[in-house]
Short mmCIF file of C-alpha atoms in Angstrom, two decimals:
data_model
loop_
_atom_site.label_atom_id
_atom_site.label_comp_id
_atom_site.label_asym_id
_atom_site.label_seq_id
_atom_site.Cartn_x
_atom_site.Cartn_y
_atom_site.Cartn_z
CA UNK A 1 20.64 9.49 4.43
CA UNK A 2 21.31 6.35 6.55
CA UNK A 3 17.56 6.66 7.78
CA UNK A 4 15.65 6.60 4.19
CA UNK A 5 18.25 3.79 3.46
CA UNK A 6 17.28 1.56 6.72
CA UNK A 7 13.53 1.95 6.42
CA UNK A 8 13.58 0.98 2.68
CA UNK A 9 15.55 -2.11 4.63
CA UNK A 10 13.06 -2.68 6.90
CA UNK A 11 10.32 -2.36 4.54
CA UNK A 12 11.76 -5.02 2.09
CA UNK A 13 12.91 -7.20 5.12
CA UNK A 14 8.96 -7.05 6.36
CA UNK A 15 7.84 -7.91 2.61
CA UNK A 16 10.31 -11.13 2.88
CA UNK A 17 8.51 -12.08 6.61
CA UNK A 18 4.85 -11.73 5.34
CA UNK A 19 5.88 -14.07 2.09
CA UNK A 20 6.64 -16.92 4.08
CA UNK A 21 4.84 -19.61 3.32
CA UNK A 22 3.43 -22.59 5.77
CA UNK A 23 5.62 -24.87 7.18
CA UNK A 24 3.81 -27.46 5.49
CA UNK A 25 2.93 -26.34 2.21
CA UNK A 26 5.24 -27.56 -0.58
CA UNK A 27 8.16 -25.34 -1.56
CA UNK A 28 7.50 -23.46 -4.69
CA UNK A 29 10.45 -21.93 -6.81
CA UNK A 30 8.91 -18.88 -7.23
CA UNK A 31 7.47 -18.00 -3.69
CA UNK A 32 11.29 -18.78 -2.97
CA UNK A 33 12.59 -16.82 -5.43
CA UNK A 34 10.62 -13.96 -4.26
CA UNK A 35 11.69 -13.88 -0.82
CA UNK A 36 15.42 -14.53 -1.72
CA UNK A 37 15.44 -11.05 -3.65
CA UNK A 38 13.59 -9.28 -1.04
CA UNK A 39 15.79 -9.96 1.55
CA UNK A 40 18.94 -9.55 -0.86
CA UNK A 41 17.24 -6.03 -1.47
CA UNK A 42 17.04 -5.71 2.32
CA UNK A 43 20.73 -6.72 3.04
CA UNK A 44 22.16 -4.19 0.01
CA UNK A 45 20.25 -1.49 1.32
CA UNK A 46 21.51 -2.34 5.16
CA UNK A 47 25.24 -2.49 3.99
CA UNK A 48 25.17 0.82 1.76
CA UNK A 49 23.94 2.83 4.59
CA UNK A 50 27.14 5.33 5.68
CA UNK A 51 26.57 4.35 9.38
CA UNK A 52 27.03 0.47 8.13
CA UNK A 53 30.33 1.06 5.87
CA UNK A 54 31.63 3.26 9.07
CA UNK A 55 30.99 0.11 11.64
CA UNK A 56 32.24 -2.51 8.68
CA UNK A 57 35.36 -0.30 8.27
CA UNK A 58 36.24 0.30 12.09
CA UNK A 59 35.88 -3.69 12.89
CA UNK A 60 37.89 -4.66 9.79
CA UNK A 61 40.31 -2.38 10.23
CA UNK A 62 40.18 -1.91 6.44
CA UNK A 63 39.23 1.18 4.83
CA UNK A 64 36.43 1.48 2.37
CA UNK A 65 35.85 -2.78 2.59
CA UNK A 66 32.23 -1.64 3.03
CA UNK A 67 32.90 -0.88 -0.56
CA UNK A 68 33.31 -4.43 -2.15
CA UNK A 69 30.60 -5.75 0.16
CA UNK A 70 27.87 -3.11 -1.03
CA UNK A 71 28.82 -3.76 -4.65
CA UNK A 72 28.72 -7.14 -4.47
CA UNK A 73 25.27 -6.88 -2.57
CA UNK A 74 23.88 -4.68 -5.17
CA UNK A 75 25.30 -7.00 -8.11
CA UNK A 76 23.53 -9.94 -6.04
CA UNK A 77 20.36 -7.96 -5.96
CA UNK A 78 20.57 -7.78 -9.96
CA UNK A 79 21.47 -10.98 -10.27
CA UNK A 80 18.39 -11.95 -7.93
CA UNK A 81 16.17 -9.83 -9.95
CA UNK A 82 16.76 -11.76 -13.08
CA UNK A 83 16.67 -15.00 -11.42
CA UNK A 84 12.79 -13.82 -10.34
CA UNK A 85 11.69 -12.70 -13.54
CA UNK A 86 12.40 -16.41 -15.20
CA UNK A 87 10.70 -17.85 -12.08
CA UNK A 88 7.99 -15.11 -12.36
CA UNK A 89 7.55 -16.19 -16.89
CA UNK A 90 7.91 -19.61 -16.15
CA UNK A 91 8.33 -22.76 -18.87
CA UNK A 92 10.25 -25.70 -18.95
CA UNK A 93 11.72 -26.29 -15.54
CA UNK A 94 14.66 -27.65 -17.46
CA UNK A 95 15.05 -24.24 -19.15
CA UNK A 96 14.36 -22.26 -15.99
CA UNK A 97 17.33 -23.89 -14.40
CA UNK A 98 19.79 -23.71 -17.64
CA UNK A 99 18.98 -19.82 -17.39
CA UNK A 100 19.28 -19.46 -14.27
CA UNK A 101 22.70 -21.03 -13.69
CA UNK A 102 23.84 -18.89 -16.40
CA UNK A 103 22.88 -15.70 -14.46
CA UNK A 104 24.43 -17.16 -11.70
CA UNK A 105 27.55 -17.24 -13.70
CA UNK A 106 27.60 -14.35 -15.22
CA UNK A 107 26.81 -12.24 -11.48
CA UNK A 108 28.80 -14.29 -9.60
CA UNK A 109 32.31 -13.81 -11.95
CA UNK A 110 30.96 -9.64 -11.67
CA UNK A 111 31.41 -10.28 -7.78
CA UNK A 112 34.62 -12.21 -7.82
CA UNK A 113 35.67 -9.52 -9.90
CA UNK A 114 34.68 -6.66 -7.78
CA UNK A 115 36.84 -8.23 -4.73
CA UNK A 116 40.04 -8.98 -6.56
CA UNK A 117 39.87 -5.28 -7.94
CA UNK A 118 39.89 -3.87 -4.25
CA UNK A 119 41.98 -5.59 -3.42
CA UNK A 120 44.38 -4.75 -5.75
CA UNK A 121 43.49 -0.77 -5.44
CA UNK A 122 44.85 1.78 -3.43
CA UNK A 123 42.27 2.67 -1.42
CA UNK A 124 43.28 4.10 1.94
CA UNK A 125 41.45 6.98 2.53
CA UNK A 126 37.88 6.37 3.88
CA UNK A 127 34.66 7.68 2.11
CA UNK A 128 31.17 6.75 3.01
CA UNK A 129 29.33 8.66 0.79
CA UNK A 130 30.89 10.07 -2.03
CA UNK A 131 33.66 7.12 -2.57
CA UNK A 132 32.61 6.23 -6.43
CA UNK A 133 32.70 9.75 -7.46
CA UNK A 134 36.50 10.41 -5.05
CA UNK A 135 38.15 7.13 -6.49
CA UNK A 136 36.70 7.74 -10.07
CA UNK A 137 40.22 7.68 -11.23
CA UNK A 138 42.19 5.56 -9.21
CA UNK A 139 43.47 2.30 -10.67
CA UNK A 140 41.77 -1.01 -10.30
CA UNK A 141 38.89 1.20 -7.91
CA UNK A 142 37.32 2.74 -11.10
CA UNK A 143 37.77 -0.43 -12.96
CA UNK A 144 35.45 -1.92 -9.77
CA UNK A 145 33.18 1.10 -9.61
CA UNK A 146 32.62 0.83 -13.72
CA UNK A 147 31.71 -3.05 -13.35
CA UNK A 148 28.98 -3.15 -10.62
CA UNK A 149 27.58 0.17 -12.67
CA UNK A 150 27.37 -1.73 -15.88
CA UNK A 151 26.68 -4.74 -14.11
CA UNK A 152 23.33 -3.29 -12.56
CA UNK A 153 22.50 -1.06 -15.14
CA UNK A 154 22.68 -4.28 -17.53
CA UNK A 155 19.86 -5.77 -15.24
CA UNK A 156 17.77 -2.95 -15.41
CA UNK A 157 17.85 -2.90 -19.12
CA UNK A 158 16.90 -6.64 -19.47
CA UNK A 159 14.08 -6.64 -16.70
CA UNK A 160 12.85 -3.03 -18.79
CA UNK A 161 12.69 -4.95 -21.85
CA UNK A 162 10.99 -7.85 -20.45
CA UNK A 163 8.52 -6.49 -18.59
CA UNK A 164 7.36 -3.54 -21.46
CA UNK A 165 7.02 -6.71 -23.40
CA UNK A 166 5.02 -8.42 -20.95
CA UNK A 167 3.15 -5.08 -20.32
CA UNK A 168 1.94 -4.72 -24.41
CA UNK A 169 0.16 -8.02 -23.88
CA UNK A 170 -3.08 -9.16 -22.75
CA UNK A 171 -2.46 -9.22 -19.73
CA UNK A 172 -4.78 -7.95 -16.83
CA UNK A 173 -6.03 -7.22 -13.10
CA UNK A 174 -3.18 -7.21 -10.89
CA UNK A 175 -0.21 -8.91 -13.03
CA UNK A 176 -0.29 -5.39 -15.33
CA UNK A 177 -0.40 -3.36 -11.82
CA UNK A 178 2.62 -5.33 -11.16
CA UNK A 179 4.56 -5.01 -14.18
CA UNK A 180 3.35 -1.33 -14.72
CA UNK A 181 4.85 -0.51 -10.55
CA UNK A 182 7.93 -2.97 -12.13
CA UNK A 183 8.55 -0.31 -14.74
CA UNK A 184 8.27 2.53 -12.97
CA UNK A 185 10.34 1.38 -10.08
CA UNK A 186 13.17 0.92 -12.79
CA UNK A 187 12.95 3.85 -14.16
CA UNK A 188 13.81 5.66 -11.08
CA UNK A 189 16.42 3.26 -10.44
CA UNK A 190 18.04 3.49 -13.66
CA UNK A 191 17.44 7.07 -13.95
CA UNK A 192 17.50 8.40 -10.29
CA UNK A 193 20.32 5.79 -9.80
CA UNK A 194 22.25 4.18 -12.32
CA UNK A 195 22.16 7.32 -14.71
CA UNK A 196 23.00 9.66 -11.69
CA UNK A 197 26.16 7.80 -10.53
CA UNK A 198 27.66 7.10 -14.22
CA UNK A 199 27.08 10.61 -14.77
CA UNK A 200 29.06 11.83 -11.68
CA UNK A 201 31.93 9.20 -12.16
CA UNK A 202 32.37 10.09 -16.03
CA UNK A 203 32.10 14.07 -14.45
CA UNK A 204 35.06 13.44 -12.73
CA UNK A 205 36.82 11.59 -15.39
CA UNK A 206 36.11 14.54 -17.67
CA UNK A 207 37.44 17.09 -14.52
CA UNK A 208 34.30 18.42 -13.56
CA UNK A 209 32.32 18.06 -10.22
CA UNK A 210 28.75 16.70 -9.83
CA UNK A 211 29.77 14.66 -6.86
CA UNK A 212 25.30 15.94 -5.71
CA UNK A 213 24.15 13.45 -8.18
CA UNK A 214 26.04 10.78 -6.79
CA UNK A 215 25.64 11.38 -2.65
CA UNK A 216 22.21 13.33 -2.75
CA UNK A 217 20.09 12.06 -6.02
CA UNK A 218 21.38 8.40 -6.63
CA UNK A 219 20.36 6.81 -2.68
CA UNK A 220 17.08 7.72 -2.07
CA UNK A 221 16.12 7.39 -5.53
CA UNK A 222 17.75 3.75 -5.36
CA UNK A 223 15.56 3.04 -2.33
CA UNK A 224 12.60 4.68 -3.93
CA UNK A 225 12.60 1.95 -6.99
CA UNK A 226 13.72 -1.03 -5.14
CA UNK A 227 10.23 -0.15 -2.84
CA UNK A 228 8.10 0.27 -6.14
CA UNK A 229 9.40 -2.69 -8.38
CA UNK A 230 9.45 -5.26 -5.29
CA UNK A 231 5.68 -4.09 -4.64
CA UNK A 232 5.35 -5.01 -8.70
CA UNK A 233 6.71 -8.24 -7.96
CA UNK A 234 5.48 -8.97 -4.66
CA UNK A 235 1.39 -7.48 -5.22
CA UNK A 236 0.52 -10.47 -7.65
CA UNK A 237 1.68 -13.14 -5.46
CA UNK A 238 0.01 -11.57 -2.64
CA UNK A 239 -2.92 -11.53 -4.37
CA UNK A 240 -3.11 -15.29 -5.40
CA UNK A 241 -2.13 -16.25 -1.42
CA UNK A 242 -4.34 -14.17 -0.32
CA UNK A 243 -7.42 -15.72 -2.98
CA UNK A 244 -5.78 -19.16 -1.56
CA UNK A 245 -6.21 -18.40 2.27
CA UNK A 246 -9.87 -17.19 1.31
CA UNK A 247 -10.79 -20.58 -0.20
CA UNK A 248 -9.10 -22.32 3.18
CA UNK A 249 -10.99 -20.33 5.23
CA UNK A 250 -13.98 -21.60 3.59
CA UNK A 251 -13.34 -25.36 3.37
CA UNK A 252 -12.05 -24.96 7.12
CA UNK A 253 -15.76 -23.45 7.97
CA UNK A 254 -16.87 -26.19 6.15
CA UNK A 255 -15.18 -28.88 7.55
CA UNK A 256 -16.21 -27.75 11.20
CA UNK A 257 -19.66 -29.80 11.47
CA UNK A 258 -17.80 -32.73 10.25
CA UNK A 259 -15.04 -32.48 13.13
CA UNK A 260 -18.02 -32.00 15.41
CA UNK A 261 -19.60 -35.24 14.29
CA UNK A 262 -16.38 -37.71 14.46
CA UNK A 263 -13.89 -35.69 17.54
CA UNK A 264 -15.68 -38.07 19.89
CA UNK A 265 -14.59 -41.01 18.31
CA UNK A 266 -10.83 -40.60 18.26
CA UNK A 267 -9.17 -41.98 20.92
CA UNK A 268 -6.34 -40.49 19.75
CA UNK A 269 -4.98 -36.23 20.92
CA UNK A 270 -5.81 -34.25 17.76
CA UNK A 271 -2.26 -33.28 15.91
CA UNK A 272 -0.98 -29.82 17.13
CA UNK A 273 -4.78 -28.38 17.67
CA UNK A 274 -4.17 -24.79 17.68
CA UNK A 275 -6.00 -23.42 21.03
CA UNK A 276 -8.47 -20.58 20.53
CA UNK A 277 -6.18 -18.00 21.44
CA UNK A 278 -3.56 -19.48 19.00
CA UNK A 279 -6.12 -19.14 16.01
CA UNK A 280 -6.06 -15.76 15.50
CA UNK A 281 -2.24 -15.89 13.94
CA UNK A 282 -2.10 -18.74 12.23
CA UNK A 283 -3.18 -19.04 8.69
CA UNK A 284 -6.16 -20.69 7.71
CA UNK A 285 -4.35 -23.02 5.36
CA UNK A 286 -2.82 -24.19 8.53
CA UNK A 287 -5.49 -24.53 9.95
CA UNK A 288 -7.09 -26.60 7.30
CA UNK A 289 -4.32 -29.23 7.27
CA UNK A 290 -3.81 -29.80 11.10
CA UNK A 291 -8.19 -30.50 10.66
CA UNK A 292 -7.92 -32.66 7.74
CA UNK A 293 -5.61 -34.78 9.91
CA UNK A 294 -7.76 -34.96 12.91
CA UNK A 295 -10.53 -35.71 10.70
CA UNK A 296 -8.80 -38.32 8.07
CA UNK A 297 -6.95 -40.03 11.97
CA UNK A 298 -11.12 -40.17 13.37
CA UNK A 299 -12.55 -41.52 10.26
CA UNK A 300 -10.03 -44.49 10.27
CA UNK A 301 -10.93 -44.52 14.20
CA UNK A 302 -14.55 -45.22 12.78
CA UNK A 303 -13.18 -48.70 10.82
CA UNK A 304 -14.71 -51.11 13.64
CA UNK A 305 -18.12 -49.09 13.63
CA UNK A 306 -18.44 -49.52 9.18
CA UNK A 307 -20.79 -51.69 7.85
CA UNK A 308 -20.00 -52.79 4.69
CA UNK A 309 -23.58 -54.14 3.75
CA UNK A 310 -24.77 -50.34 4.09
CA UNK A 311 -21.89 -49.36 0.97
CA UNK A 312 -23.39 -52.53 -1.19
CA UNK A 313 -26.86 -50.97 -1.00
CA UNK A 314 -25.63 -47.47 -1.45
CA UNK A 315 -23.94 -48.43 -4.84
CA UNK A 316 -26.79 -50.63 -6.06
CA UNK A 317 -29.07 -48.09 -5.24
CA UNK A 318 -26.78 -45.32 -7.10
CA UNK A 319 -26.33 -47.79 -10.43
CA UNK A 320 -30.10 -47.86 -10.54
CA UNK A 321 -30.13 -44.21 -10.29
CA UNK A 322 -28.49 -44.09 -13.35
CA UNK A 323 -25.29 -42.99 -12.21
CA UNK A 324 -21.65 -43.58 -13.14
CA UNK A 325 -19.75 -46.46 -10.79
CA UNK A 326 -17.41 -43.84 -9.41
CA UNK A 327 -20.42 -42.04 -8.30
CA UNK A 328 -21.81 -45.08 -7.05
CA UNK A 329 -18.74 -45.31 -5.27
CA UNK A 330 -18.30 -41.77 -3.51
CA UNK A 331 -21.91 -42.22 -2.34
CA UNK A 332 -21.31 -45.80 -0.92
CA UNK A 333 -18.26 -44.76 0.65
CA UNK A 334 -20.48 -41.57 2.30
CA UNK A 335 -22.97 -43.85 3.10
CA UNK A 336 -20.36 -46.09 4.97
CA UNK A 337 -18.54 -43.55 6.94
CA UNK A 338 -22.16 -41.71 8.22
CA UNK A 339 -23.75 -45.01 9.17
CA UNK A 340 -20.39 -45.53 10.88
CA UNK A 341 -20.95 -42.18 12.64
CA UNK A 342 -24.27 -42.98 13.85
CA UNK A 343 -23.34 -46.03 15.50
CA UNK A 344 -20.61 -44.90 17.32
CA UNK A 345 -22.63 -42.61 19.29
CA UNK A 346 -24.55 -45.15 20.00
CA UNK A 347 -27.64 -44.97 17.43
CA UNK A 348 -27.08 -47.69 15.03
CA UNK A 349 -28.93 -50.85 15.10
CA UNK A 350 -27.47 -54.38 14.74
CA UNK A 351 -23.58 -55.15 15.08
CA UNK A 352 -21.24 -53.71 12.04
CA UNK A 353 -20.04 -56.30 8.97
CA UNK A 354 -16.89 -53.53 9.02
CA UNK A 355 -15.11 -54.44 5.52
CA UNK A 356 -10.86 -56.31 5.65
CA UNK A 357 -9.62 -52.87 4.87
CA UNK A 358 -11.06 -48.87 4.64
CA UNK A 359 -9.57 -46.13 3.27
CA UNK A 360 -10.81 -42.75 2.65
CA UNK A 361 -10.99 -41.65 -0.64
CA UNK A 362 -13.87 -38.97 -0.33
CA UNK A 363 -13.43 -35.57 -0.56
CA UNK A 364 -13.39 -34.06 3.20
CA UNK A 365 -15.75 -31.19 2.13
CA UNK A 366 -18.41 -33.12 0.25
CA UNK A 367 -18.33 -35.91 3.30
CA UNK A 368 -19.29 -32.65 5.57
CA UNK A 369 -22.13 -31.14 3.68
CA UNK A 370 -23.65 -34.41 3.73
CA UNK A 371 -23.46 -34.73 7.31
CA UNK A 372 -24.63 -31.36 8.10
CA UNK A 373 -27.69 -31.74 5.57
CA UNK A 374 -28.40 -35.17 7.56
CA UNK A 375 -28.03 -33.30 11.18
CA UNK A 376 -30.55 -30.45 9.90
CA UNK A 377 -32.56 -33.18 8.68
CA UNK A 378 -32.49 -35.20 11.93
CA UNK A 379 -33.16 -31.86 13.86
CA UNK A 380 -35.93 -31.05 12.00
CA UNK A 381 -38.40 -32.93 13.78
CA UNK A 382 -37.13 -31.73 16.97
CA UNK A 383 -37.55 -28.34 16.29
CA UNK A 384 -41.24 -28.94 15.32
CA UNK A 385 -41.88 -30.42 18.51
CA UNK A 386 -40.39 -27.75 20.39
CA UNK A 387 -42.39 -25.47 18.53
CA UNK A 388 -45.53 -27.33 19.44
CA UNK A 389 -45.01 -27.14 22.83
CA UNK A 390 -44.41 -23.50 22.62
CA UNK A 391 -48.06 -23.32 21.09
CA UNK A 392 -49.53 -25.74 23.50
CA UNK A 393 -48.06 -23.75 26.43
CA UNK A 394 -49.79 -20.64 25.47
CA UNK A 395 -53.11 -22.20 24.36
CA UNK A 396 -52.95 -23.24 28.42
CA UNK A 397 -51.94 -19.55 29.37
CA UNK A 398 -54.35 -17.96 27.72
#
């Protein structure tokens, strides 16, 4: 049993690795939320495993404390569940916050609870697997086993109700895949789990024995559901990072002429480059931002080589055109920072009039198509030439 209940540990412990998000992204409440009850999932599966409570037990020196600390885990793991599915509806952040403090509350007097009734129990006989069915009627012990019960099967209920809700909706793509794996993976908790163990420990309150559905039915089931619902909760948000990194992939394929064009201008290291055989792990939202700063750090490099009379053209030239002044604008500004780029390799004519102060406003992608359309333009002619000679040279062959 200990293996099924490590590898559904490892699993969820993996899913809480490949949610991280970059070191320089801003923190979102929900991709935070998400991890938190992964890895609580990963932790209460770690601590119920029988090989765990053994090793808690023999370097405590207390029997059955494993107990307390995998009840409290799994009441955590409820309490974390809520917590996501507010973060996962969303609304007021002022609301969000009220609610969640209140689940906070509520889970965290169930733990407190938990812990003073062990220690007040009698408890000295170790069980690893079968100890909520063998202390089913000892004082304060089935008063602890009865709360985390209620106390979990309470969650299931409320993140049931939510999510059927939720699932009669219009909702669509991979937000009803989520809530429909959501559902399922509670019914086998609350079923395979929940239902087994209260029906064992009321068994034994009654005088009858169905200790099975307590040590065989109730663990891998548990791990079974915590796999499927985290997948529910985890598959969306995978989905919208993984639309996210597509679309920085593209604007860092984009941005590449444009870092080809101004790199020789800063005199200045680029910030944390990644080397080419660091760019294979690294995300390419990463990699976007450490460009945008090597490009945004060149560009106000280029502030010497701008010539301000070329922007007062640009605009006039756009206003005749018939366009807005922030369009006149953007294209001054482009105008600006390419004539900048030509003379600093050398191919302007005539010293700058650079402006009192520059700053970039433009957007980084739009700058770049323009000054890959104007190296395609400027290679044009080149490539005719070339093409030329090629002809020439086998006119004089032949």
């Amino acid at each position: 049993m200990s293996l099924v209940v490590y590898m559904a540990s490892f699993l969820l412990a993996l899913a809480a690795i490949l949610l991280r998000r970059p070191r320089r992204t801003p923190r979102s409440p929900l991709s935070i939320a998400t991890r938190a009850t992964a890895f609580i999932a990963a932790v209460c599966f770690f601590w119920s495993a029988p090989v765990t409570l053994a090793a808690v037990n023999h370097a405590t020196g207390i029997p059955n404390v494993g107990a307390p600390l995998t009840y409290g885990s799994i009441s955590a793991l409820s309490c974390s569940l809520i917590i996501l599915l507010i973060h996962w509806k969303g609304g007021p952040q002022e609301q969000i916050r009220r609610m969640t403090r209140l689940v906070v509350a509520v889970y965290g007097t169930l733990i407190l609870a938990i812990v003073v009734l062990f220690s007040l129990a009698d408890a000295h006989t170790e069980r690893l697997t079968d100890l909520d069915t063998y202390y089913a009627n000892t004082p304060f012990m089935r008063e602890m086993i009865t709360l985390y019960l209620m106390g979990h099967l309470a969650s299931t209920i409320v993140l049931s109700a939510v999510c059927l809700k939720w699932a009669r909706d219009e909702v669509t793509g991979l937000l009803r895949l989520g809530l429909r794996l959501i559902l399922v993976g509670l019914l086998l908790d609350a079923l395979g789990f929940t239902v087994a163990k209260v029906t064992a420990v009321v068994a034994r309150w009654m005088g009858y024995d169905l200790d099975f559905l307590s040590t065989t039915v109730a663990p891998p089931a548990a791990a079974l559901g915590a796999l499927v619902y985290s997948a529910g909760f985890v598959l969306p948000r995978l989905a919208s990072a993984a639309a996210a990194e597509r679309q920085s992939l593209a604007t860092y394929r984009a941005l590449r002429p444009l870092w080809s064009a101004v790199k020789d201008v800063a005199t200045a290291p680029p910030v944390a480059e990644p080397t080419w055989w660091q760019l294979w792990w690294q995300l390419p939202s990463s990699r976007v931002y450490l460009l945008e700063a090597n490009i945004r750090d060149a560009l106000l490099q280029l502030t010497a080589y701008i010539d301000q009379r070329v922007g007062r053209t640009a605009f006039e030239a756009a206003v005749e055109r018939g366009e807005q002044r922030a369009e006149a604008r953007v294209a001054a500004e482009k105008a600006m920072i390419i004539d900048g780029i030509r003379r600093a390799s050398g191919k302007g004519d005539g010293p700058a009039d650079p402006p009192e102060k520059f700053r970039v406003t433009i957007d980084l992608v739009e700058l770049a198509h323009a000054v890959d359309r104007l190296r395609e333009a400027a290679s044009a002619p080149d490539q005719v030439k070339a093409r030329r000679r090629q002809v020439s040279d086998t006119d004089v062959r032949s």
